[in-house]
Short mmCIF file of C-alpha atoms and ligand atoms in Angstrom, two decimals:
data_model
loop_
_atom_site.label_atom_id
_atom_site.label_comp_id
_atom_site.label_asym_id
_atom_site.label_seq_id
_atom_site.Cartn_x
_atom_site.Cartn_y
_atom_site.Cartn_z
CA MET A 1 20.04 23.61 -10.28
CA THR A 2 17.05 25.54 -8.83
CA ARG A 3 18.26 25.32 -5.24
CA THR A 4 15.81 27.39 -3.29
CA THR A 5 16.61 26.13 0.20
CA ASP A 6 19.79 25.00 1.89
CA HIS A 7 18.55 21.44 2.00
CA PRO A 8 17.77 18.93 -0.73
CA ILE A 9 14.44 17.19 -1.32
CA VAL A 10 14.48 13.82 0.45
CA VAL A 11 13.17 10.79 -1.41
CA LEU A 12 12.80 7.90 1.00
CA GLY A 13 13.37 4.39 -0.38
CA ALA A 14 15.50 3.31 -3.35
CA GLY A 15 13.04 1.00 -5.12
CA PRO A 16 11.73 1.80 -8.61
CA ALA A 17 9.51 4.59 -7.21
CA GLY A 18 12.26 6.28 -5.22
CA MET A 19 14.91 5.99 -7.93
CA ALA A 20 12.46 7.38 -10.49
CA ALA A 21 11.36 10.27 -8.25
CA ALA A 22 14.98 11.17 -7.49
CA LEU A 23 16.05 11.03 -11.14
CA ALA A 24 13.00 12.97 -12.31
CA LEU A 25 13.33 15.69 -9.66
CA HIS A 26 17.02 15.99 -10.56
CA THR A 27 16.01 16.36 -14.22
CA ALA A 28 13.62 19.11 -13.07
CA ARG A 29 16.72 20.83 -11.61
CA HIS A 30 16.01 20.25 -7.96
CA ASP A 31 18.62 19.17 -5.48
CA VAL A 32 17.72 15.64 -4.22
CA VAL A 33 18.98 12.93 -1.92
CA LEU A 34 17.71 9.37 -2.06
CA LEU A 35 17.83 7.56 1.28
CA GLU A 36 17.80 3.76 1.47
CA ARG A 37 17.74 1.79 4.71
CA TYR A 38 19.74 -1.14 3.36
CA ARG A 39 23.44 -1.26 2.43
CA GLU A 40 22.47 -1.16 -1.24
CA ALA A 41 19.44 -0.63 -3.45
CA ARG A 42 18.50 -4.21 -4.14
CA PRO A 43 15.62 -5.70 -6.10
CA ALA A 44 13.17 -7.89 -4.20
CA GLY A 45 12.23 -10.23 -6.99
CA ASN A 46 13.19 -11.47 -10.40
CA ILE A 47 10.57 -11.20 -13.16
CA LEU A 48 9.11 -7.96 -14.50
CA ASN A 49 7.25 -6.44 -17.43
CA LEU A 50 6.89 -2.77 -18.30
CA TRP A 51 4.30 -1.06 -20.49
CA PRO A 52 5.34 1.86 -22.76
CA PRO A 53 4.58 4.77 -20.33
CA PRO A 54 7.32 3.79 -17.83
CA ILE A 55 9.73 3.18 -20.71
CA LYS A 56 9.05 6.70 -21.97
CA ALA A 57 9.41 8.13 -18.44
CA LEU A 58 12.68 6.29 -17.80
CA GLY A 59 14.19 7.53 -21.05
CA LEU A 60 13.21 11.11 -20.27
CA MET A 61 14.81 10.93 -16.84
CA GLY A 62 18.12 9.81 -18.31
CA VAL A 63 17.90 6.01 -17.98
CA ASP A 64 19.29 3.96 -20.85
CA VAL A 65 16.28 1.94 -22.02
CA ASP A 66 17.91 0.59 -25.16
CA ASP A 67 17.47 -3.19 -25.31
CA LEU A 68 16.24 -3.23 -21.71
CA GLY A 69 13.83 -6.10 -22.35
CA ALA A 70 12.08 -8.21 -24.97
CA PRO A 71 9.28 -6.53 -26.94
CA CYS A 72 6.12 -8.60 -26.53
CA HIS A 73 2.62 -8.62 -27.90
CA SER A 74 0.17 -9.83 -25.24
CA THR A 75 -2.93 -11.97 -25.27
CA PHE A 76 -5.21 -13.42 -22.61
CA ARG A 77 -6.15 -16.98 -23.49
CA SER A 78 -7.99 -19.99 -22.14
CA ALA A 79 -5.79 -22.92 -21.12
CA LYS A 80 -6.80 -24.54 -24.42
CA GLY A 81 -5.38 -21.59 -26.34
CA LYS A 82 -8.57 -19.69 -27.22
CA VAL A 83 -7.69 -15.98 -27.40
CA ARG A 84 -9.99 -14.04 -25.10
CA ALA A 85 -8.29 -10.67 -25.39
CA ASP A 86 -5.68 -9.38 -27.79
CA VAL A 87 -4.01 -6.30 -26.27
CA GLN A 88 -3.94 -3.94 -29.22
CA ILE A 89 -1.20 -1.40 -28.61
CA PRO A 90 -0.91 0.88 -31.65
CA ALA A 91 1.98 0.01 -33.98
CA ASP A 92 3.60 3.45 -33.66
CA VAL A 93 3.70 3.09 -29.86
CA VAL A 94 5.22 -0.38 -30.16
CA ALA A 95 7.85 0.93 -32.58
CA ARG A 96 8.67 3.99 -30.49
CA TYR A 97 8.99 2.36 -27.08
CA GLY A 98 10.55 -0.97 -28.00
CA GLY A 99 7.41 -3.09 -27.62
CA GLY A 100 3.86 -3.07 -26.27
CA PHE A 101 4.76 -5.09 -23.18
CA ILE A 102 8.44 -5.40 -22.40
CA GLY A 103 9.67 -8.57 -20.67
CA MET A 104 12.77 -8.17 -18.48
CA LEU A 105 14.47 -9.06 -15.24
CA ARG A 106 14.10 -6.75 -12.27
CA PRO A 107 17.87 -6.57 -11.51
CA ASP A 108 18.42 -5.18 -15.02
CA LEU A 109 15.98 -2.33 -14.33
CA TYR A 110 17.83 -1.58 -11.08
CA ARG A 111 21.21 -1.63 -12.83
CA ARG A 112 20.03 0.81 -15.49
CA MET A 113 18.38 3.16 -12.99
CA LEU A 114 21.34 3.10 -10.61
CA ALA A 115 23.70 3.85 -13.48
CA ALA A 116 21.74 7.05 -14.18
CA ILE A 117 21.82 8.28 -10.57
CA PRO A 118 24.45 10.99 -10.11
CA GLU A 119 27.22 10.28 -7.64
CA GLY A 120 26.37 11.30 -4.10
CA MET A 121 22.59 11.27 -4.60
CA LEU A 122 21.98 7.79 -3.19
CA LEU A 123 22.83 7.41 0.49
CA THR A 124 22.53 3.86 1.80
CA ASP A 125 22.31 2.56 5.36
CA GLN A 126 19.96 5.47 6.08
CA GLU A 127 16.84 4.36 7.88
CA VAL A 128 14.35 7.08 8.76
CA THR A 129 12.52 6.43 12.02
CA GLY A 130 10.64 9.70 12.66
CA ILE A 131 8.95 12.47 10.64
CA ARG A 132 7.76 15.95 11.68
CA ASP A 133 6.23 18.46 9.27
CA LEU A 134 7.09 21.82 10.80
CA GLY A 135 5.31 23.97 8.20
CA ASP A 136 8.24 25.53 6.39
CA HIS A 137 10.27 22.31 6.38
CA VAL A 138 10.12 18.65 7.35
CA GLU A 139 12.43 17.20 9.97
CA LEU A 140 13.46 13.55 9.73
CA THR A 141 14.95 11.52 12.54
CA MET A 142 17.40 8.86 11.46
CA LYS A 143 18.00 5.49 13.12
CA ASP A 144 21.29 6.72 14.59
CA GLY A 145 19.42 9.60 16.30
CA SER A 146 20.65 12.35 13.97
CA THR A 147 18.16 14.68 12.24
CA ARG A 148 17.85 15.91 8.67
CA SER A 149 15.85 18.86 7.36
CA THR A 150 14.13 18.96 3.95
CA PRO A 151 11.69 21.22 2.11
CA LEU A 152 9.90 18.15 0.68
CA LEU A 153 9.66 14.51 1.68
CA VAL A 154 8.66 11.92 -0.93
CA GLY A 155 7.73 8.64 0.76
CA ALA A 156 8.69 5.92 -1.73
CA ASP A 157 9.15 3.39 1.04
CA GLY A 158 7.05 0.54 -0.28
CA ILE A 159 3.89 -1.27 0.80
CA ASP A 160 4.76 -0.98 4.50
CA SER A 161 5.43 2.75 4.16
CA MET A 162 6.05 4.60 7.40
CA VAL A 163 5.42 7.87 5.52
CA ARG A 164 1.93 6.74 4.51
CA ALA A 165 1.20 5.64 8.08
CA HIS A 166 2.49 8.99 9.37
CA LEU A 167 0.25 10.95 6.98
CA TRP A 168 -2.88 8.85 6.88
CA GLY A 169 -2.69 6.42 9.82
CA ALA A 170 -2.15 2.68 9.89
CA SER A 171 -4.38 0.59 7.63
CA PRO A 172 -4.48 -3.18 7.18
CA LYS A 173 -3.15 -4.81 4.06
CA ARG A 174 -5.83 -6.29 1.81
CA GLU A 175 -5.34 -10.05 1.49
CA HIS A 176 -6.01 -11.28 -2.04
CA ARG A 177 -5.67 -14.88 -0.80
CA LEU A 178 -3.54 -15.57 -3.88
CA HIS A 179 0.06 -16.49 -4.40
CA ILE A 180 2.30 -16.38 -7.43
CA ILE A 181 5.32 -18.53 -8.20
CA GLY A 182 7.54 -17.16 -10.96
CA GLY A 183 10.88 -17.88 -12.56
CA TYR A 184 13.00 -17.46 -15.67
CA THR A 185 15.27 -19.42 -17.93
CA PHE A 186 17.58 -18.72 -20.86
CA ASP A 187 16.99 -22.22 -22.26
CA ASP A 188 14.77 -22.51 -25.29
CA ALA A 189 11.52 -24.42 -25.28
CA PRO A 190 10.71 -25.55 -28.84
CA SER A 191 7.03 -24.58 -28.83
CA ALA A 192 7.37 -21.32 -26.85
CA GLU A 193 6.22 -18.31 -28.86
CA LYS A 194 8.93 -15.65 -29.10
CA GLY A 195 7.89 -12.02 -28.65
CA GLU A 196 4.60 -13.00 -27.02
CA ALA A 197 3.20 -12.54 -23.54
CA ILE A 198 0.61 -15.28 -23.03
CA ILE A 199 -1.58 -14.93 -19.97
CA ALA A 200 -3.71 -18.06 -19.76
CA HIS A 201 -6.27 -19.41 -17.30
CA THR A 202 -7.77 -22.74 -16.39
CA ARG A 203 -10.84 -22.65 -14.16
CA THR A 204 -8.66 -21.83 -11.11
CA VAL A 205 -5.05 -21.23 -12.14
CA GLN A 206 -3.25 -18.60 -14.20
CA GLY A 207 -0.26 -19.97 -16.12
CA SER A 208 1.70 -17.42 -18.13
CA TYR A 209 4.98 -16.79 -19.89
CA THR A 210 6.65 -14.01 -21.86
CA SER A 211 9.89 -13.53 -23.73
CA ILE A 212 12.62 -11.64 -21.87
CA ARG A 213 15.92 -10.07 -22.77
CA SER A 214 18.61 -9.63 -20.16
CA GLN A 215 22.00 -8.11 -20.93
CA GLY A 216 21.83 -9.22 -24.53
CA ARG A 217 20.48 -12.73 -23.80
CA ASP A 218 17.09 -13.99 -24.90
CA GLY A 219 14.99 -16.08 -22.55
CA TYR A 220 11.59 -16.54 -20.99
CA GLN A 221 9.93 -15.71 -17.72
CA TRP A 222 6.92 -17.65 -16.49
CA TRP A 223 4.55 -17.61 -13.55
CA THR A 224 1.68 -19.58 -12.06
CA LEU A 225 -0.93 -17.98 -9.82
CA GLU A 226 -3.63 -19.62 -7.70
CA ALA A 227 -5.78 -19.08 -4.61
CA CYS A 228 -4.05 -19.85 -1.31
CA ASP A 229 -4.31 -19.48 2.44
CA PRO A 230 -1.87 -16.59 3.01
CA ASP A 231 -1.01 -17.90 6.48
CA ALA A 232 -0.20 -21.44 5.31
CA PRO A 233 3.48 -22.31 4.83
CA ALA A 234 4.91 -21.97 1.32
CA PRO A 235 5.18 -25.17 -0.72
CA ALA A 236 8.52 -26.80 0.10
CA ASP A 237 9.37 -27.30 -3.57
CA LEU A 238 8.31 -24.14 -5.39
CA ARG A 239 9.33 -25.25 -8.85
CA GLY A 240 7.70 -28.65 -8.35
CA HIS A 241 4.50 -26.97 -7.17
CA ALA A 242 4.50 -24.61 -10.18
CA LEU A 243 5.02 -27.59 -12.47
CA THR A 244 2.01 -29.34 -10.99
CA LEU A 245 -0.12 -26.22 -11.52
CA ALA A 246 1.18 -25.93 -15.09
CA GLN A 247 -0.11 -29.40 -16.05
CA GLY A 248 -3.42 -27.76 -16.93
CA PHE A 249 -1.61 -25.81 -19.67
CA GLY A 250 0.95 -28.30 -20.94
CA ALA A 251 3.93 -27.30 -23.09
CA PRO A 252 5.56 -24.86 -23.51
CA LEU A 253 4.79 -23.68 -19.96
CA THR A 254 5.76 -27.02 -18.45
CA SER A 255 8.97 -27.14 -20.53
CA LEU A 256 9.96 -23.64 -19.40
CA ILE A 257 9.43 -24.56 -15.74
CA GLU A 258 11.39 -27.79 -16.19
CA ALA A 259 14.25 -25.80 -17.75
CA THR A 260 14.40 -23.33 -14.84
CA THR A 261 16.88 -23.84 -12.04
CA ASP A 262 15.57 -23.65 -8.45
CA ASP A 263 17.57 -20.48 -7.69
CA HIS A 264 15.64 -18.65 -10.43
CA VAL A 265 12.24 -19.37 -8.83
CA GLN A 266 10.47 -17.17 -6.27
CA ARG A 267 7.07 -16.96 -4.56
CA TRP A 268 5.02 -13.99 -3.38
CA VAL A 269 1.78 -13.88 -1.43
CA ILE A 270 -0.34 -11.16 -3.03
CA ARG A 271 -1.51 -8.24 -0.91
CA ASP A 272 -2.29 -4.62 -1.59
CA ARG A 273 -3.85 -1.76 0.32
CA LYS A 274 -7.16 -0.09 -0.40
CA PRO A 275 -6.50 3.05 -2.47
CA LEU A 276 -6.25 6.38 -0.64
CA LYS A 277 -8.38 9.39 -1.58
CA LYS A 278 -5.44 11.73 -0.87
CA TRP A 279 -1.67 11.13 -0.89
CA SER A 280 -0.14 14.49 -0.04
CA LYS A 281 -0.31 16.62 3.08
CA GLY A 282 1.75 19.75 3.79
CA ARG A 283 5.27 19.18 2.50
CA ILE A 284 5.03 15.39 2.34
CA THR A 285 3.81 13.12 -0.42
CA LEU A 286 3.91 9.48 -1.52
CA ALA A 287 4.99 7.53 -4.59
CA GLY A 288 4.95 3.91 -5.70
CA ASP A 289 3.66 1.08 -3.53
CA ALA A 290 3.57 3.48 -0.57
CA ALA A 291 0.75 5.25 -2.42
CA HIS A 292 -0.82 2.42 -4.45
CA ALA A 293 0.38 -1.10 -3.65
CA THR A 294 -0.99 -3.19 -6.53
CA SER A 295 -1.52 -6.85 -7.32
CA PRO A 296 0.81 -8.22 -10.01
CA TYR A 297 -2.41 -8.90 -11.98
CA ALA A 298 -1.91 -5.36 -13.30
CA ALA A 299 1.77 -5.97 -14.16
CA TYR A 300 1.92 -2.23 -13.61
CA GLY A 301 2.95 -1.52 -9.98
CA ALA A 302 6.54 -0.66 -10.88
CA GLY A 303 5.36 1.06 -14.04
CA MET A 304 3.00 3.33 -12.12
CA SER A 305 5.74 3.95 -9.53
CA ILE A 306 8.02 5.26 -12.27
CA GLY A 307 5.18 7.39 -13.63
CA ASP A 308 4.61 8.94 -10.19
CA GLY A 309 8.14 10.33 -10.09
CA TYR A 310 7.84 11.65 -13.62
CA PHE A 311 4.61 13.58 -12.97
CA LEU A 312 5.73 14.78 -9.54
CA ALA A 313 8.86 16.29 -11.05
CA GLN A 314 6.91 17.81 -13.91
CA LEU A 315 4.56 19.52 -11.48
CA LEU A 316 7.39 20.75 -9.25
CA ALA A 317 9.61 21.97 -12.10
CA GLY A 318 10.48 25.58 -11.48
CA ALA A 319 8.74 25.65 -8.08
CA ASP A 320 10.28 27.71 -5.30
CA LEU A 321 10.46 25.12 -2.54
CA SER A 322 10.61 27.78 0.15
CA ASP A 323 7.07 28.83 -0.91
CA THR A 324 4.76 26.57 1.09
CA ALA A 325 1.70 27.50 -1.01
CA ALA A 326 3.50 26.66 -4.28
CA VAL A 327 4.62 23.30 -2.92
CA GLY A 328 1.10 22.58 -1.65
CA ALA A 329 -0.49 23.52 -4.99
CA ALA A 330 1.93 21.29 -6.93
CA LEU A 331 1.30 18.35 -4.58
CA ASP A 332 -2.48 18.82 -4.80
CA ARG A 333 -2.21 18.73 -8.58
CA TYR A 334 0.00 15.63 -8.34
CA ASP A 335 -2.74 13.90 -6.35
CA GLU A 336 -5.35 14.95 -8.91
CA VAL A 337 -3.26 13.66 -11.81
CA ARG A 338 -2.15 10.35 -10.28
CA ILE A 339 -4.84 9.09 -7.90
CA PRO A 340 -7.66 8.37 -10.41
CA HIS A 341 -5.35 6.49 -12.80
CA THR A 342 -3.61 4.39 -10.14
CA THR A 343 -6.82 3.69 -8.20
CA MET A 344 -8.46 2.33 -11.33
CA GLN A 345 -5.47 0.02 -11.95
CA VAL A 346 -5.34 -1.20 -8.33
CA GLN A 347 -9.05 -2.00 -8.29
CA GLN A 348 -9.05 -3.64 -11.71
CA ALA A 349 -6.15 -5.89 -10.69
CA TYR A 350 -7.97 -6.82 -7.47
CA ILE A 351 -11.21 -7.62 -9.31
CA LEU A 352 -9.43 -9.73 -11.98
CA GLY A 353 -7.80 -11.77 -9.21
CA ARG A 354 -11.19 -12.36 -7.59
CA ALA A 355 -12.95 -13.19 -10.87
CA PHE A 356 -10.32 -15.72 -12.01
CA HIS A 357 -9.52 -17.39 -8.69
CA HIS A 358 -12.30 -16.81 -6.17
CA ALA A 359 -15.46 -17.32 -8.23
CA PRO A 360 -17.71 -19.99 -6.64
CA ALA A 361 -17.21 -23.37 -8.34
CA PHE A 362 -20.75 -23.43 -9.80
CA LEU A 363 -20.18 -20.07 -11.55
CA ARG A 364 -16.81 -20.91 -13.15
CA PRO A 365 -18.21 -22.70 -16.25
CA LEU A 366 -20.54 -19.76 -16.86
CA ARG A 367 -17.69 -17.25 -16.38
CA ASP A 368 -15.50 -19.13 -18.84
CA ALA A 369 -18.31 -19.43 -21.38
CA VAL A 370 -18.73 -15.65 -21.21
CA LEU A 371 -14.97 -15.08 -21.54
CA ASP A 372 -14.70 -17.51 -24.47
CA GLY A 373 -17.88 -16.50 -26.25
CA THR A 374 -18.30 -12.75 -25.78
CA PRO A 375 -16.07 -9.70 -26.33
CA LEU A 376 -16.12 -8.79 -22.61
CA LEU A 377 -12.40 -9.34 -21.94
CA GLN A 378 -11.46 -7.95 -25.34
CA LYS A 379 -13.28 -4.69 -24.54
CA GLN A 380 -11.80 -4.38 -21.02
CA ILE A 381 -8.25 -5.70 -21.46
CA GLY A 382 -7.80 -5.75 -25.22
CA GLU A 383 -9.08 -2.24 -25.97
CA ARG A 384 -9.60 -0.21 -22.81
CA SER A 385 -6.14 -0.91 -21.37
CA PRO A 386 -4.31 0.14 -24.56
CA GLY A 387 -6.50 3.26 -24.57
CA GLU A 388 -5.26 4.05 -21.06
CA ILE A 389 -1.66 3.49 -22.16
CA VAL A 390 -1.97 5.85 -25.09
CA ALA A 391 -3.71 8.42 -22.86
CA GLN A 392 -0.87 8.17 -20.32
CA LEU A 393 1.76 8.67 -23.02
CA ASP A 394 -0.10 11.75 -24.19
CA GLU A 395 -0.58 13.06 -20.65
CA MET A 396 3.18 12.86 -20.09
CA GLY A 397 3.85 15.58 -22.65
CA ASP A 398 7.20 15.86 -24.38
CA SER A 399 9.48 15.77 -21.35
CA ILE A 400 9.70 16.59 -17.65
CA LEU A 401 10.32 20.23 -18.54
CA ALA A 402 7.72 20.23 -21.31
CA PRO A 403 4.45 19.13 -19.74
CA ARG A 404 1.10 19.06 -21.42
CA VAL A 405 -0.33 22.52 -20.75
CA SER A 406 -3.37 21.24 -18.85
CA HIS A 407 -1.04 19.78 -16.22
CA ALA A 408 0.36 23.10 -15.16
CA PRO A 409 -1.11 24.04 -11.76
CA ALA A 410 -2.93 27.36 -11.78
CA SER A 411 -4.70 27.73 -8.45
CA THR A 412 -2.38 30.22 -6.74
CA ALA A 413 -0.27 33.12 -7.92
CA SER A 414 2.96 31.27 -7.23
CA ALA A 415 1.61 28.19 -8.90
CA ARG A 416 0.78 30.29 -11.95
CA ALA A 417 4.41 31.40 -11.95
CA VAL A 418 5.41 27.74 -11.98
CA ALA A 419 3.20 27.21 -15.01
CA MET A 420 4.83 30.13 -16.81
CA ARG A 421 8.32 28.97 -15.96
CA THR A 422 7.64 25.41 -17.10
CA SER A 423 6.04 26.61 -20.28
CA ARG A 424 9.09 28.81 -20.99
CA ALA A 425 11.32 25.82 -20.31
CA ARG A 426 9.27 23.89 -22.83
CA SER A 427 10.69 25.64 -25.85
CA SER A 428 14.26 24.86 -24.85
CA ALA A 429 13.73 21.32 -23.60
CA SER A 430 14.50 18.29 -25.72
CA SER A 431 11.57 16.33 -27.10
CA GLY A 432 10.52 12.75 -26.27
CA LEU A 433 12.32 9.51 -26.76
C1 FAD T 1 5.35 -11.11 -8.13
C2 FAD T 1 5.29 -9.69 -8.51
C3 FAD T 1 5.32 -9.38 -9.87
C4 FAD T 1 5.23 -8.06 -10.26
N1 FAD T 1 5.27 -7.80 -11.59
C5 FAD T 1 5.23 -6.52 -11.99
C6 FAD T 1 5.33 -6.22 -13.37
O1 FAD T 1 5.42 -7.11 -14.23
N2 FAD T 1 5.31 -4.92 -13.76
C7 FAD T 1 5.21 -3.91 -12.85
O2 FAD T 1 5.19 -2.74 -13.26
N3 FAD T 1 5.11 -4.16 -11.52
C8 FAD T 1 5.12 -5.43 -11.06
N4 FAD T 1 5.04 -5.71 -9.74
C9 FAD T 1 4.89 -4.60 -8.78
C10 FAD T 1 6.21 -3.96 -8.44
O3 FAD T 1 7.14 -4.93 -8.04
C11 FAD T 1 6.06 -2.94 -7.31
O4 FAD T 1 4.93 -2.13 -7.55
C12 FAD T 1 7.30 -2.05 -7.22
O5 FAD T 1 8.44 -2.81 -6.87
C13 FAD T 1 7.09 -0.96 -6.16
O6 FAD T 1 8.24 -0.18 -6.07
P1 FAD T 1 8.47 0.81 -4.86
O7 FAD T 1 9.75 1.51 -5.14
O8 FAD T 1 7.25 1.61 -4.62
O9 FAD T 1 8.62 -0.12 -3.57
P2 FAD T 1 9.77 -1.13 -3.17
O10 FAD T 1 10.30 -1.82 -4.37
O11 FAD T 1 9.20 -1.96 -2.07
O12 FAD T 1 10.94 -0.21 -2.57
C14 FAD T 1 10.81 0.45 -1.34
C15 FAD T 1 12.22 0.80 -0.84
O13 FAD T 1 12.10 1.61 0.34
C16 FAD T 1 13.06 1.19 1.31
N5 FAD T 1 12.58 1.62 2.65
C17 FAD T 1 11.44 1.22 3.27
N6 FAD T 1 11.32 1.82 4.46
C18 FAD T 1 12.39 2.63 4.61
C19 FAD T 1 12.83 3.52 5.66
N7 FAD T 1 12.11 3.71 6.76
N8 FAD T 1 13.99 4.19 5.50
C20 FAD T 1 14.74 4.03 4.36
N9 FAD T 1 14.36 3.20 3.34
C21 FAD T 1 13.20 2.51 3.46
C22 FAD T 1 13.10 -0.31 1.09
O14 FAD T 1 14.26 -0.91 1.64
C23 FAD T 1 13.03 -0.42 -0.43
O15 FAD T 1 14.29 -0.36 -1.04
C24 FAD T 1 5.11 -7.03 -9.30
C25 FAD T 1 5.08 -7.34 -7.94
C26 FAD T 1 5.17 -8.66 -7.55
C27 FAD T 1 5.12 -9.00 -6.09
#
């Protein structure tokens, strides 16, 4: 353990971002505590899909990803079944990471991540209420009035992040004026395609389903997404409302919704925040939704959150945390590596939501004719997105201790030392998944 101060790094918030940052920093041989305000780390939600980069990152931070979800091939389609984009993930990536798009349940991801967290790292019932960056350390005030000192604070405290507000001021959430109703079932629907993620649209509604695997069981998750007034009350009967929306798609979506029990159905109003130009300041940085809250249109918010922790740890591997310049250089590099990628995803997800659900009525037939008759969506979703995925996998290098050389920070003498140490570690570190 490269303990360079008397106090561990504090990661605030035990969601996917916080658990990943804590596990990755531990893998990078730093001493870490993970603070969660609730009595336990608990998933807010049910359905989830992960792309290959988070699967690679999880495996390299010690999480068991074997049979975590169902491998799926994904297509965007019209409600009538016309394929508008076929997401072409290279076969070797699919083979290596257990699928191109992996359908799972969120509690299973939590279970696997929690199982990898060393005893004593996660402290629950720990709400932080105040933050002061005092130059050579950060002082946190806890809800019970006690204080805690740390050389580095990672704010992984979600979309309503107090760490983000502390660093960059309060900012309003961006209303997408959309809501999503999603659920899952282990019943079979005769015409449902196994191993497929089908994201389909009518003129105003998205109706989708994918295969899932959960603790050895096969099933399906589904969701419907439409424009809404975010201040209006939720439909009283969520499953019934989803079923009505699904009529535009027919079976198997309707059969899957009919087979789902009410307790397996949830609704979310979709909001994000406009991307920041900078995440880190002094000895404090951000990860996950605190840094880049994202519409589920990307199906990548948790995936990017996991990636944040991976890259943060890679850039801090070997760093002397008592050296303020070295910490600052690593965090600057972290911002440079993560902000362009996550900003692009956040904005693309926002724009897709607008294009599919907020286009003026007179433009919708034209939009759909373009989507059905031109390669526009194929180029953007079918080819560009897989290109990003492959680029991310490459950018991750072989492991947390074996980064791609271009990621090593080199702007200060101490940062150069970090680069040398991480490159030395490279030869002894294990290779990828
Ligand atoms: C409907 C829906 C579907 C989605 N589908 C996908 C998908 O398919 N794939 C995907 O990759 N992403 C998906 N996402 C996005 C994904 O859920 C989020 O991006 C992800 O959960 C963010 O994780 P996080 O750890 O940053 O934040 P959170 O999960 O919000 O965790 C933050 C944690 O911080 C704690 N906390 C907050 N404040 C404090 C404090 N002051 N002190 C101590 N603890 C604190 C909270 O209690 C919480 O545990 C979806 C989102 C939605 C809404």
